CSV table of C-alpha atoms in Angstrom, one decimal:
chain,number,residue,atom,x,y,z
U,1,MET,CA,2.8,10.6,-18.0
U,2,ASN,CA,5.5,8.4,-19.2
U,3,THR,CA,8.0,5.8,-17.9
U,4,LEU,CA,10.6,8.9,-17.1
U,5,SER,CA,8.1,11.9,-15.7
U,6,ARG,CA,6.7,9.1,-13.4
U,7,LYS,CA,10.1,8.5,-12.1
U,8,ILE,CA,10.7,12.3,-11.5
U,9,VAL,CA,7.3,12.4,-9.4
U,10,MET,CA,8.8,9.4,-7.4
U,11,ALA,CA,12.1,11.3,-7.0
U,12,ALA,CA,11.3,14.8,-6.0
U,13,THR,CA,8.5,13.8,-3.5
U,14,GLY,CA,11.4,11.2,-2.3
U,15,LEU,CA,14.0,13.9,-2.0
U,16,PHE,CA,11.7,16.4,0.0
U,17,LEU,CA,10.5,13.4,2.1
U,18,CYS,CA,14.3,12.6,2.5
U,19,PHE,CA,15.1,16.5,3.4
U,20,PHE,CA,12.3,16.1,5.7
U,21,LEU,CA,13.9,13.6,7.8
U,22,LEU,CA,16.9,15.6,8.3
U,23,ILE,CA,14.8,18.1,10.0
U,24,HIS,CA,12.6,16.2,11.6
U,25,CYS,CA,15.3,14.3,13.3
U,26,LEU,CA,17.3,17.4,14.1
U,27,GLY,CA,14.3,19.1,15.8
U,28,ASN,CA,14.0,15.8,18.0
U,29,MET,CA,17.5,15.7,19.2
U,30,GLN,CA,15.6,17.5,21.9
U,31,LEU,CA,14.9,14.2,23.3
U,32,PHE,CA,18.4,13.8,24.1
U,33,MET,CA,18.3,16.4,26.4
U,34,GLU,CA,18.4,16.4,30.4
U,35,PRO,CA,14.5,15.1,31.5
U,36,GLU,CA,12.9,18.2,32.6
U,37,HIS,CA,14.5,20.7,29.6
U,38,ALA,CA,14.0,18.4,27.2
U,39,ARG,CA,10.0,18.3,28.3
U,40,LEU,CA,9.6,22.0,28.1
U,41,SER,CA,12.2,22.4,25.1
U,42,PHE,CA,10.5,19.5,23.1
U,43,ASN,CA,6.9,20.6,23.7
U,44,ALA,CA,7.5,24.5,23.1
U,45,TYR,CA,9.0,22.9,19.6
U,46,SER,CA,5.7,21.0,19.1
U,47,HIS,CA,3.9,23.8,19.8
U,48,PHE,CA,5.4,26.2,17.4
U,49,LEU,CA,5.1,23.4,14.6
U,50,THR,CA,1.7,23.3,15.2
U,51,GLY,CA,0.4,26.7,15.3
U,52,ASN,CA,2.9,28.3,12.8
U,53,PRO,CA,1.3,28.8,9.6
U,54,LEU,CA,4.5,28.3,7.2
U,55,VAL,CA,5.1,25.1,8.9
U,56,LYS,CA,1.3,24.0,8.8
U,57,MET,CA,1.9,24.6,4.4
U,58,VAL,CA,5.3,22.6,4.6
U,59,SER,CA,3.0,19.6,6.3
U,60,TYR,CA,0.4,19.9,3.9
U,61,VAL,CA,3.4,19.2,1.1
U,62,LEU,CA,4.5,16.6,3.3
U,63,TYR,CA,1.3,14.6,3.6
U,64,ALA,CA,0.8,15.1,0.0
U,65,SER,CA,4.5,13.7,-1.0
U,66,ILE,CA,3.5,10.6,1.1
U,67,ILE,CA,0.6,10.1,-0.4
U,68,GLY,CA,2.1,10.9,-3.9
U,69,HIS,CA,5.1,8.8,-3.5
U,70,ALA,CA,2.6,5.8,-2.9
U,71,ILE,CA,0.5,6.2,-5.4
U,72,TYR,CA,3.3,6.8,-8.0
U,73,ALA,CA,5.2,3.2,-6.1
U,74,LEU,CA,1.7,1.3,-6.7
U,75,ILE,CA,1.4,2.6,-10.4
U,76,ILE,CA,5.0,1.8,-11.3
U,77,THR,CA,5.2,-1.0,-9.9
U,78,SER,CA,2.4,-2.4,-11.4
U,79,LYS,CA,3.4,-1.6,-15.0
U,80,ASN,CA,7.0,-3.0,-14.1
U,81,LYS,CA,5.4,-6.5,-13.0
U,82,ALA,CA,3.6,-6.2,-16.3
U,83,SER,CA,6.5,-5.3,-18.3
U,84,GLY,CA,9.3,-7.8,-16.8
U,85,GLY,CA,9.8,-11.2,-17.7
U,86,THR,CA,9.8,-14.5,-15.4
U,87,TYR,CA,12.2,-17.3,-15.4
U,88,LYS,CA,11.8,-21.0,-14.5
U,89,LYS,CA,15.1,-20.2,-12.8
U,90,ASP,CA,16.4,-17.1,-12.1
U,91,ASN,CA,19.5,-16.1,-10.8
U,92,ARG,CA,19.3,-12.3,-11.9
U,93,GLY,CA,19.4,-11.2,-8.1
U,94,ARG,CA,23.5,-11.9,-8.3
U,95,ALA,CA,23.7,-8.3,-10.5
U,96,SER,CA,21.9,-6.1,-7.8
U,97,LYS,CA,21.6,-5.5,-4.2
U,98,TRP,CA,18.5,-6.9,-2.5
U,99,TYR,CA,17.4,-3.7,-1.5
U,100,SER,CA,17.4,-1.8,-5.1
U,101,ARG,CA,15.0,-4.9,-6.0
U,102,ASN,CA,12.7,-4.6,-3.0
U,103,MET,CA,12.1,-1.5,-2.7
U,104,GLY,CA,8.4,-1.7,-3.1
U,105,VAL,CA,9.0,-4.1,0.5
U,106,LEU,CA,10.8,-2.1,2.0
U,107,GLY,CA,8.4,1.1,1.9
U,108,THR,CA,5.2,-0.8,2.9
U,109,VAL,CA,7.2,-1.3,5.9
U,110,VAL,CA,8.0,2.3,6.5
U,111,LEU,CA,4.2,3.4,5.4
U,112,ILE,CA,2.7,1.1,7.9
U,113,PHE,CA,5.5,2.5,10.0
U,114,ILE,CA,4.2,6.0,9.5
U,115,VAL,CA,0.9,5.4,10.1
U,116,LEU,CA,1.7,3.7,13.6
U,117,HIS,CA,3.6,6.9,14.0
U,118,PHE,CA,0.9,9.3,13.3
U,119,GLN,CA,-1.6,7.0,15.6
U,120,ASN,CA,1.2,7.2,18.4
U,121,PHE,CA,2.1,10.9,18.4
U,122,TRP,CA,0.3,13.1,15.7
U,123,TYR,CA,-3.2,11.8,16.7
U,124,VAL,CA,-2.6,11.9,20.3
U,125,TYR,CA,-1.3,15.5,20.0
U,126,LYS,CA,-4.2,16.8,17.7
U,127,PHE,CA,-7.4,15.0,19.3
U,128,GLY,CA,-6.2,13.0,22.2
U,129,GLN,CA,-6.4,13.3,25.7
U,130,ILE,CA,-3.2,15.1,26.7
U,131,GLY,CA,-1.6,17.0,29.7
U,132,LEU,CA,0.0,20.6,29.6
U,133,ASP,CA,3.6,21.2,30.7
U,134,ALA,CA,4.7,24.1,33.2
U,135,ASN,CA,4.4,26.6,30.7
U,136,GLY,CA,1.1,25.4,29.4
U,137,ASN,CA,2.3,23.6,26.3
U,138,LYS,CA,0.6,20.3,25.4
U,139,ASP,CA,2.7,17.5,26.9
U,140,LEU,CA,3.9,15.6,24.1
U,141,TYR,CA,7.2,14.5,25.6
U,142,ALA,CA,5.3,12.6,28.5
U,143,VAL,CA,3.1,10.8,25.7
U,144,VAL,CA,6.7,10.0,23.9
U,145,VAL,CA,8.3,9.1,27.4
U,146,ALA,CA,5.1,6.8,28.0
U,147,ALA,CA,5.1,5.3,24.5
U,148,PHE,CA,8.8,3.9,24.6
U,149,GLN,CA,8.4,2.4,27.9
U,150,GLU,CA,6.9,-0.7,25.7
U,151,LEU,CA,9.7,-2.8,24.5
U,152,TRP,CA,8.1,-4.2,21.5
U,153,LEU,CA,7.3,-0.5,20.4
U,154,VAL,CA,10.8,0.3,20.5
U,155,VAL,CA,11.9,-2.9,18.7
U,156,VAL,CA,9.2,-2.0,16.0
U,157,TYR,CA,10.7,1.9,15.6
U,158,VAL,CA,14.0,0.2,15.4
U,159,ILE,CA,13.2,-2.6,12.4
U,160,ALA,CA,11.3,0.5,10.8
U,161,MET,CA,14.4,2.5,10.9
U,162,ILE,CA,16.5,0.0,9.5
U,163,ALA,CA,14.0,-0.9,6.6
U,164,LEU,CA,14.3,3.2,6.1
U,165,CYS,CA,17.6,3.2,6.2
U,166,TYR,CA,18.0,0.6,3.3
U,167,HIS,CA,15.1,2.6,1.6
U,168,LEU,CA,17.1,5.4,1.6
U,169,VAL,CA,20.8,4.3,0.4
U,170,HIS,CA,19.0,3.5,-3.0
U,171,GLY,CA,16.8,6.0,-2.9
U,172,ILE,CA,18.4,8.6,-2.4
U,173,THR,CA,21.1,7.5,-5.6
U,174,SER,CA,18.2,6.7,-7.5
U,175,GLY,CA,16.5,9.9,-7.2
U,176,VAL,CA,19.1,12.2,-7.9
U,177,ARG,CA,20.4,9.9,-11.1
U,178,THR,CA,16.4,10.0,-12.2
U,179,LEU,CA,16.6,13.6,-11.8
U,180,GLY,CA,19.5,13.7,-14.2
U,181,LEU,CA,22.8,13.7,-12.5
U,182,PHE,CA,25.2,12.1,-14.6
U,183,HIS,CA,28.4,13.1,-14.5
U,184,PRO,CA,30.5,10.6,-12.9
U,185,LYS,CA,32.6,12.5,-10.2
U,186,PHE,CA,29.2,14.3,-8.6
U,187,VAL,CA,27.4,10.4,-8.8
U,188,ARG,CA,30.4,9.3,-6.9
U,189,TRP,CA,30.1,11.9,-4.2
U,190,VAL,CA,26.2,11.6,-3.9
U,191,ASN,CA,26.2,8.0,-3.8
U,192,ILE,CA,28.7,8.4,-0.9
U,193,VAL,CA,26.8,11.6,1.0
U,194,GLY,CA,23.7,9.3,0.0
U,195,VAL,CA,24.8,6.5,2.1
U,196,ALA,CA,26.1,8.8,5.2
U,197,TYR,CA,23.1,10.4,5.2
U,198,SER,CA,20.7,7.8,5.5
U,199,VAL,CA,22.7,6.0,8.2
U,200,ILE,CA,23.2,8.9,10.5
U,201,ILE,CA,19.7,9.8,10.3
U,202,CYS,CA,18.2,6.4,10.4
U,203,ALA,CA,20.5,5.8,13.6
U,204,GLY,CA,19.5,8.9,15.2
U,205,PHE,CA,16.0,8.1,14.9
U,206,ALA,CA,16.5,4.5,16.1
U,207,ALA,CA,18.3,5.8,19.0
U,208,MET,CA,15.9,8.0,20.4
U,209,PRO,CA,13.5,5.3,21.7
U,210,ILE,CA,16.1,3.2,22.5
U,211,PHE,CA,17.6,5.9,24.4
U,212,ILE,CA,14.1,6.7,26.5
U,213,TYR,CA,13.4,3.4,27.2
U,214,ILE,CA,16.7,2.8,28.6
U,215,THR,CA,17.0,5.7,30.7
U,216,ASN,CA,13.3,4.8,32.2
U,217,LEU,CA,14.1,1.4,32.9
U,218,ASN,CA,14.4,2.2,36.9
U,219,ASN,CA,11.1,3.9,36.6
Q,1,MET,CA,32.1,-33.6,-20.8
Q,2,LYS,CA,28.2,-34.8,-20.9
Q,3,LEU,CA,25.9,-32.1,-20.1
Q,4,HIS,CA,22.0,-32.5,-19.5
Q,5,LEU,CA,20.3,-29.6,-21.0
Q,6,LYS,CA,16.5,-28.1,-20.4
Q,7,ILE,CA,15.6,-26.3,-23.1
Q,8,TRP,CA,12.3,-23.6,-23.2
Q,9,ARG,CA,10.3,-24.9,-26.6
Q,10,GLN,CA,7.5,-22.9,-28.1
Q,11,LYS,CA,6.3,-23.4,-31.5
Q,12,ASN,CA,4.9,-19.9,-32.2
Q,13,ARG,CA,4.0,-16.7,-30.7
Q,14,LYS,CA,1.0,-17.7,-29.1
Q,15,ALA,CA,1.7,-21.0,-28.2
Q,16,GLN,CA,2.4,-22.7,-24.9
Q,17,GLY,CA,5.7,-23.0,-24.6
Q,18,GLN,CA,7.8,-25.7,-22.0
Q,19,LEU,CA,11.0,-27.0,-20.8
Q,20,VAL,CA,12.2,-30.0,-22.8
Q,21,ASN,CA,14.9,-32.0,-21.4
Q,22,TYR,CA,17.5,-33.4,-23.6
Q,23,THR,CA,21.2,-35.2,-22.6
Q,24,LEU,CA,24.3,-34.2,-24.9
Q,25,GLU,CA,27.4,-36.5,-24.6
Q,26,ASN,CA,30.6,-35.7,-26.0
Q,27,VAL,CA,30.6,-31.9,-25.3
Q,28,ASN,CA,34.1,-30.8,-26.1
Q,29,PRO,CA,35.2,-27.9,-23.2
Q,30,HIS,CA,36.3,-25.4,-25.7
Q,31,MET,CA,33.1,-25.2,-28.0
Q,32,SER,CA,31.3,-22.1,-27.6
Q,33,PHE,CA,27.8,-22.4,-26.2
Q,34,LEU,CA,26.1,-21.9,-29.8
Q,35,GLU,CA,28.2,-25.0,-31.2
Q,36,MET,CA,27.0,-27.1,-28.3
Q,37,LEU,CA,23.7,-25.9,-29.4
Q,38,ASP,CA,24.4,-26.6,-32.9
Q,39,THR,CA,26.0,-29.8,-31.9
Q,40,LEU,CA,22.4,-30.6,-30.1
Q,41,ASN,CA,20.8,-29.5,-33.4
Q,42,GLU,CA,22.6,-32.1,-35.5
Q,43,GLN,CA,21.5,-34.7,-32.8
Q,44,LEU,CA,18.3,-33.8,-33.1
Q,45,ILE,CA,18.0,-33.2,-37.3
Q,46,VAL,CA,19.4,-37.2,-37.1
Q,47,ASN,CA,16.6,-38.2,-35.2
Q,48,LYS,CA,14.3,-36.5,-36.9
Q,49,GLU,CA,13.5,-34.2,-34.5
Q,50,GLU,CA,12.7,-30.1,-35.1
Q,51,PRO,CA,16.2,-28.1,-34.5
Q,52,VAL,CA,15.9,-25.7,-31.5
Q,53,GLU,CA,15.8,-22.7,-32.9
Q,54,PHE,CA,18.3,-19.8,-31.5
Q,55,ASP,CA,19.5,-16.1,-33.1
Q,56,HIS,CA,23.3,-15.4,-33.9
Q,57,ASP,CA,24.9,-14.2,-36.3
Q,58,CYS,CA,28.7,-13.0,-36.0
Q,59,ARG,CA,29.4,-15.2,-32.9
Q,60,GLU,CA,32.7,-12.8,-32.3
Q,61,GLY,CA,30.4,-11.1,-29.6
Q,62,ILE,CA,29.9,-7.7,-32.0
Q,63,CYS,CA,27.0,-8.2,-33.8
Q,64,GLY,CA,24.4,-8.6,-30.8
Q,65,GLN,CA,21.9,-11.4,-32.3
Q,66,CYS,CA,22.7,-14.3,-29.6
Q,67,GLY,CA,21.4,-13.9,-26.3
Q,68,VAL,CA,19.7,-16.3,-24.2
Q,69,VAL,CA,19.1,-16.7,-20.6
Q,70,ILE,CA,21.5,-19.7,-19.4
Q,71,ASN,CA,20.7,-21.2,-15.6
Q,72,GLY,CA,19.3,-17.4,-15.0
Q,73,ASN,CA,21.6,-15.4,-16.3
Q,74,ALA,CA,21.1,-13.4,-19.5
Q,75,HIS,CA,24.2,-14.4,-21.7
Q,76,GLY,CA,25.2,-17.1,-18.9
Q,77,PRO,CA,27.5,-17.3,-15.8
Q,78,LEU,CA,30.3,-14.9,-17.4
Q,79,GLU,CA,29.4,-11.3,-17.0
Q,80,ASN,CA,30.1,-8.5,-19.8
Q,81,THR,CA,29.9,-11.6,-22.0
Q,82,THR,CA,27.8,-12.4,-24.7
Q,83,THR,CA,26.7,-15.9,-25.3
Q,84,CYS,CA,28.6,-16.6,-28.2
Q,85,GLN,CA,31.6,-16.2,-26.5
Q,86,LEU,CA,30.5,-18.1,-23.8
Q,87,HIS,CA,32.9,-21.8,-23.9
Q,88,MET,CA,31.4,-24.8,-22.5
Q,89,ARG,CA,34.4,-24.9,-19.8
Q,90,GLU,CA,32.5,-22.5,-17.9
Q,91,PHE,CA,30.4,-25.6,-17.2
Q,92,LYS,CA,30.7,-28.6,-15.2
Q,93,ASP,CA,30.8,-32.2,-16.5
Q,94,GLY,CA,27.4,-33.6,-15.8
Q,95,GLU,CA,25.7,-30.3,-15.0
Q,96,THR,CA,22.1,-29.3,-15.7
Q,97,VAL,CA,21.8,-26.4,-17.9
Q,98,LEU,CA,18.9,-24.2,-18.5
Q,99,ILE,CA,18.0,-22.0,-21.4
Q,100,GLU,CA,15.1,-20.0,-21.7
Q,101,PRO,CA,14.7,-17.0,-24.2
Q,102,PHE,CA,14.8,-13.3,-23.1
Q,103,ARG,CA,12.1,-12.4,-21.4
Q,104,ALA,CA,10.0,-9.0,-21.4
Q,105,LYS,CA,6.8,-7.6,-22.4
Q,106,GLY,CA,8.7,-5.8,-25.5
Q,107,PHE,CA,10.4,-8.8,-26.6
Q,108,PRO,CA,7.7,-11.8,-26.9
Q,109,VAL,CA,9.0,-15.3,-28.2
Q,110,LYS,CA,8.8,-16.3,-31.7
Q,111,LYS,CA,9.9,-19.7,-31.3
Q,112,ASP,CA,11.9,-21.8,-29.0
Q,113,LEU,CA,14.8,-19.6,-28.0
Q,114,LYS,CA,14.2,-16.9,-30.8
Q,115,VAL,CA,12.8,-13.4,-29.9
Q,116,ASP,CA,11.3,-10.2,-31.1
Q,117,ARG,CA,13.5,-7.7,-30.4
Q,118,SER,CA,12.4,-5.6,-33.5
Q,119,ALA,CA,11.2,-3.1,-30.3
Q,120,PHE,CA,15.1,-1.8,-30.5
Q,121,ASP,CA,14.9,-1.1,-34.2
Q,122,ARG,CA,11.8,0.8,-33.8
Q,123,ILE,CA,13.4,3.0,-31.0
Q,124,ILE,CA,16.4,3.6,-33.0
Q,125,SER,CA,14.3,4.5,-36.3
Q,126,ALA,CA,12.0,7.1,-33.9
Q,127,GLY,CA,15.1,9.3,-33.6
Q,128,GLY,CA,18.7,7.6,-33.3
Q,129,TYR,CA,20.1,9.5,-36.3
Q,130,VAL,CA,21.5,12.3,-37.5
Q,131,SER,CA,20.3,14.1,-40.6
Q,132,VAL,CA,22.8,15.2,-42.7
Q,133,ASN,CA,22.4,16.4,-46.7
Q,134,THR,CA,23.3,14.6,-49.3
Q,135,GLY,CA,26.4,15.1,-51.9
Q,136,GLN,CA,30.1,15.0,-51.4
Q,137,ALA,CA,31.3,14.1,-47.5
Q,138,PRO,CA,31.9,16.9,-45.8
Q,139,GLU,CA,35.8,17.9,-44.9
Q,140,ALA,CA,36.5,15.8,-41.0
Q,141,ASN,CA,38.1,18.4,-39.1
Q,142,THR,CA,35.9,21.0,-40.3
Q,143,ILE,CA,33.8,20.7,-36.6
Q,144,PRO,CA,36.3,20.1,-33.9
Q,145,VAL,CA,35.5,17.0,-31.7
Q,146,SER,CA,38.2,16.4,-28.3
Q,147,HIS,CA,39.6,13.0,-27.8
Q,148,GLU,CA,37.7,12.8,-24.8
Q,149,THR,CA,34.5,13.3,-26.3
Q,150,ALA,CA,34.8,11.1,-29.4
Q,151,GLU,CA,35.8,8.3,-26.7
Q,152,ALA,CA,32.7,9.0,-24.5
Q,153,ALA,CA,30.5,8.8,-27.2
Q,154,PHE,CA,32.3,5.6,-28.8
Q,155,ASP,CA,31.8,4.2,-25.0
Q,156,SER,CA,27.6,4.7,-25.2
Q,157,ALA,CA,28.3,3.7,-29.0
Q,158,ALA,CA,29.6,0.3,-28.0
Q,159,CYS,CA,26.0,-1.2,-27.1
Q,160,ILE,CA,25.5,-4.2,-29.4
Q,161,GLY,CA,21.8,-4.1,-29.0
Q,162,CYS,CA,21.6,-7.5,-27.5
Q,163,GLY,CA,18.4,-6.7,-25.2
Q,164,ALA,CA,20.5,-8.3,-22.4
Q,165,CYS,CA,19.7,-5.5,-20.4
Q,166,VAL,CA,15.9,-5.8,-21.0
Q,167,ALA,CA,16.1,-9.7,-19.9
Q,168,THR,CA,18.2,-8.8,-16.8
Q,169,CYS,CA,15.7,-6.0,-15.8
Q,170,LYS,CA,13.1,-7.1,-13.5
Q,171,ASN,CA,11.0,-4.4,-14.6
Q,172,GLY,CA,11.9,-5.1,-18.5
Q,173,SER,CA,13.2,-1.9,-18.6
Q,174,ALA,CA,15.1,-0.8,-22.0
Q,175,ALA,CA,16.8,2.0,-20.2
Q,176,LEU,CA,20.1,1.1,-20.7
Q,177,PHE,CA,19.5,0.2,-24.3
Q,178,THR,CA,18.0,3.5,-25.1
Q,179,SER,CA,19.9,5.8,-23.0
Q,180,ALA,CA,23.4,4.6,-25.0
Q,181,LYS,CA,21.7,5.7,-27.9
Q,182,ILE,CA,20.5,8.9,-26.8
Q,183,THR,CA,23.6,9.9,-25.5
Q,184,GLN,CA,26.3,8.8,-28.0
Q,185,LEU,CA,24.5,11.1,-30.3
Q,186,ALA,CA,24.1,14.2,-27.2
Q,187,ILE,CA,27.5,14.6,-26.6
Q,188,LEU,CA,28.5,15.0,-30.3
Q,189,PRO,CA,28.3,18.3,-31.8
Q,190,GLN,CA,27.0,17.2,-35.3
Q,191,SER,CA,23.8,16.2,-33.7
Q,192,GLN,CA,22.8,19.4,-31.7
Q,193,GLU,CA,20.5,20.3,-33.9
Q,194,GLU,CA,18.2,17.4,-33.3
Q,195,ARG,CA,19.4,16.6,-29.7
Q,196,LYS,CA,15.7,17.6,-28.0
Q,197,GLU,CA,13.4,15.9,-30.3
Q,198,ARG,CA,15.6,13.1,-30.6
Q,199,ALA,CA,15.5,12.2,-26.8
Q,200,LEU,CA,11.6,13.0,-26.4
Q,201,LYS,CA,10.9,11.1,-29.7
Q,202,MET,CA,13.3,7.9,-28.6
Q,203,ILE,CA,11.5,8.1,-25.3
Q,204,ALA,CA,8.2,7.9,-26.5
Q,205,GLN,CA,9.1,5.0,-28.8
Q,206,MET,CA,10.5,3.4,-25.7
Q,207,ASP,CA,7.7,3.3,-23.9
Q,208,ALA,CA,5.1,2.2,-27.0
Q,209,GLU,CA,7.2,-0.6,-27.3
Q,210,ASP,CA,5.6,-1.5,-23.0
Q,211,PHE,CA,9.1,-1.5,-22.0
Q,212,GLY,CA,9.1,-0.7,-18.0
Q,213,HIS,CA,10.2,1.6,-15.7
Q,214,CYS,CA,14.3,2.2,-14.7
Q,215,SER,CA,14.3,1.7,-11.2
Q,216,ASN,CA,18.1,1.9,-11.1
Q,217,THR,CA,19.2,-1.4,-9.8
Q,218,GLU,CA,22.2,-1.5,-11.7
Q,219,ALA,CA,21.8,-4.8,-12.9
Q,220,CYS,CA,21.8,-3.9,-16.7
Q,221,GLU,CA,25.3,-2.8,-16.4
Q,222,VAL,CA,26.6,-5.8,-14.8
Q,223,GLU,CA,24.9,-8.2,-17.5
Q,224,CYS,CA,26.0,-6.0,-20.3
Q,225,PRO,CA,28.2,-7.3,-22.9
Q,226,GLN,CA,29.8,-4.1,-23.5
Q,227,GLY,CA,29.8,-3.0,-20.1
Q,228,ILE,CA,27.6,0.1,-20.5
Q,229,SER,CA,27.5,2.2,-18.0
Q,230,VAL,CA,24.0,3.1,-16.2
Q,231,LEU,CA,25.3,6.5,-16.1
Q,232,ASN,CA,24.0,6.7,-19.9
Q,233,ILE,CA,20.5,6.2,-18.0
Q,234,ALA,CA,21.3,9.5,-15.8
Q,235,ARG,CA,22.1,11.1,-19.2
Q,236,MET,CA,18.6,10.0,-20.5
Q,237,ASN,CA,16.9,11.6,-17.8
Q,238,TYR,CA,19.0,14.6,-17.9
Q,239,GLU,CA,18.4,14.7,-21.7
Q,240,TYR,CA,14.6,14.1,-21.5
Q,241,ASN,CA,14.4,16.8,-18.6
Q,242,ARG,CA,16.4,19.5,-20.6
Q,243,ALA,CA,14.3,18.7,-23.7
Q,244,SER,CA,10.9,18.7,-21.6
Q,245,PHE,CA,12.1,22.1,-20.1
Q,246,LEU,CA,12.9,23.8,-23.3
Q,247,LYS,CA,10.8,22.3,-26.3
Q,248,PHE,CA,8.0,24.8,-27.4
Q,249,LYS,CA,5.1,23.9,-29.6
Q,250,LYS,CA,5.3,24.3,-33.2
């Protein structure tokens, strides 16, 4: 592989993950419903996601994308470190955005978050002790609500979403550019839509733990 | 004005270099940066010291020969300017100015501030040309080229190959240079025959020269003396994808 094809892998996996985030965010919007309604609805949705064979196939693509994105990031970063020059006095930062230069750091924060996030919910749902709701579905809603009673976890989730937002702001425009979109008009539109997409998705995700924490303060 | 200079001195490609301090009195603010270095060298020669080697040629900002990193920026504090077009009035009296060569794995230092940029020549040789039968010059208007297309090709062709993009890129990527050279030809009708091969060969050569990946930080466009657009890089990606998809083994 060469410098361009490796970046294509990054772009393709990254953009797929961006698309997944939209679906994930929309599905989780059920958490904002009135609690008892949210419980049944959210648990039924979770049950559907784990039972459906098509969703299962997509989930394997998702895991592969996360792993592929991380592995290629390591390969590309290590090669870039070797190719790039260092200066005694370095003022090159004036020419680019800090988040564009630190995608690896932001990505690492996001990856650590993903591991934590899997441990918080995915692992509990698959292998942990978990109750059933009135419809007989595993009560993931209760796990979510219980988890976000902890203020530190809410803070960690919000910080991770800020990191994710900056990661996406650069990642979406960069990924589309890597795939070869060069027309100035469409590039401008992708930049605008990309930033809006990143902010809306990440704000939506960050609002979930905050909402649950605040609405359960009195319990 | 008086200047304190810290200049990278390195005997040869293999030697360990270091920053050496010089003080220069009576610098005229209207001098170009290279004239200031000339003045320093005259002083060094008088003192029987070895002059500082640096690349330069036209001193008009069009040849792409000059280029050093000044206070941490390729071609110095002004954006979109070559080193030769930078004047000493951009610096303060008594300022310390740090001068280093362009650095990247693909640009080994030859001596002092002189850098081997022949990798760029090899990228051009790999495919940055149009093959035309020899003989009489063909009639210019046989192949129509619209004004907009010609201007777009000129915008990419404005690249002077100085290497500031590589020096500025944290990844030492030559994507801006290579993409400008691919794009200037890819959009003209005369060069369609070799379009796929050209893109693949030039990109293969770029990689063979140990340049890094483009991570679209867009720093190169800011520091480029000619303000070559990063959309050339997107165009190169398109040309690469198109060529990879359409190519067939002979």
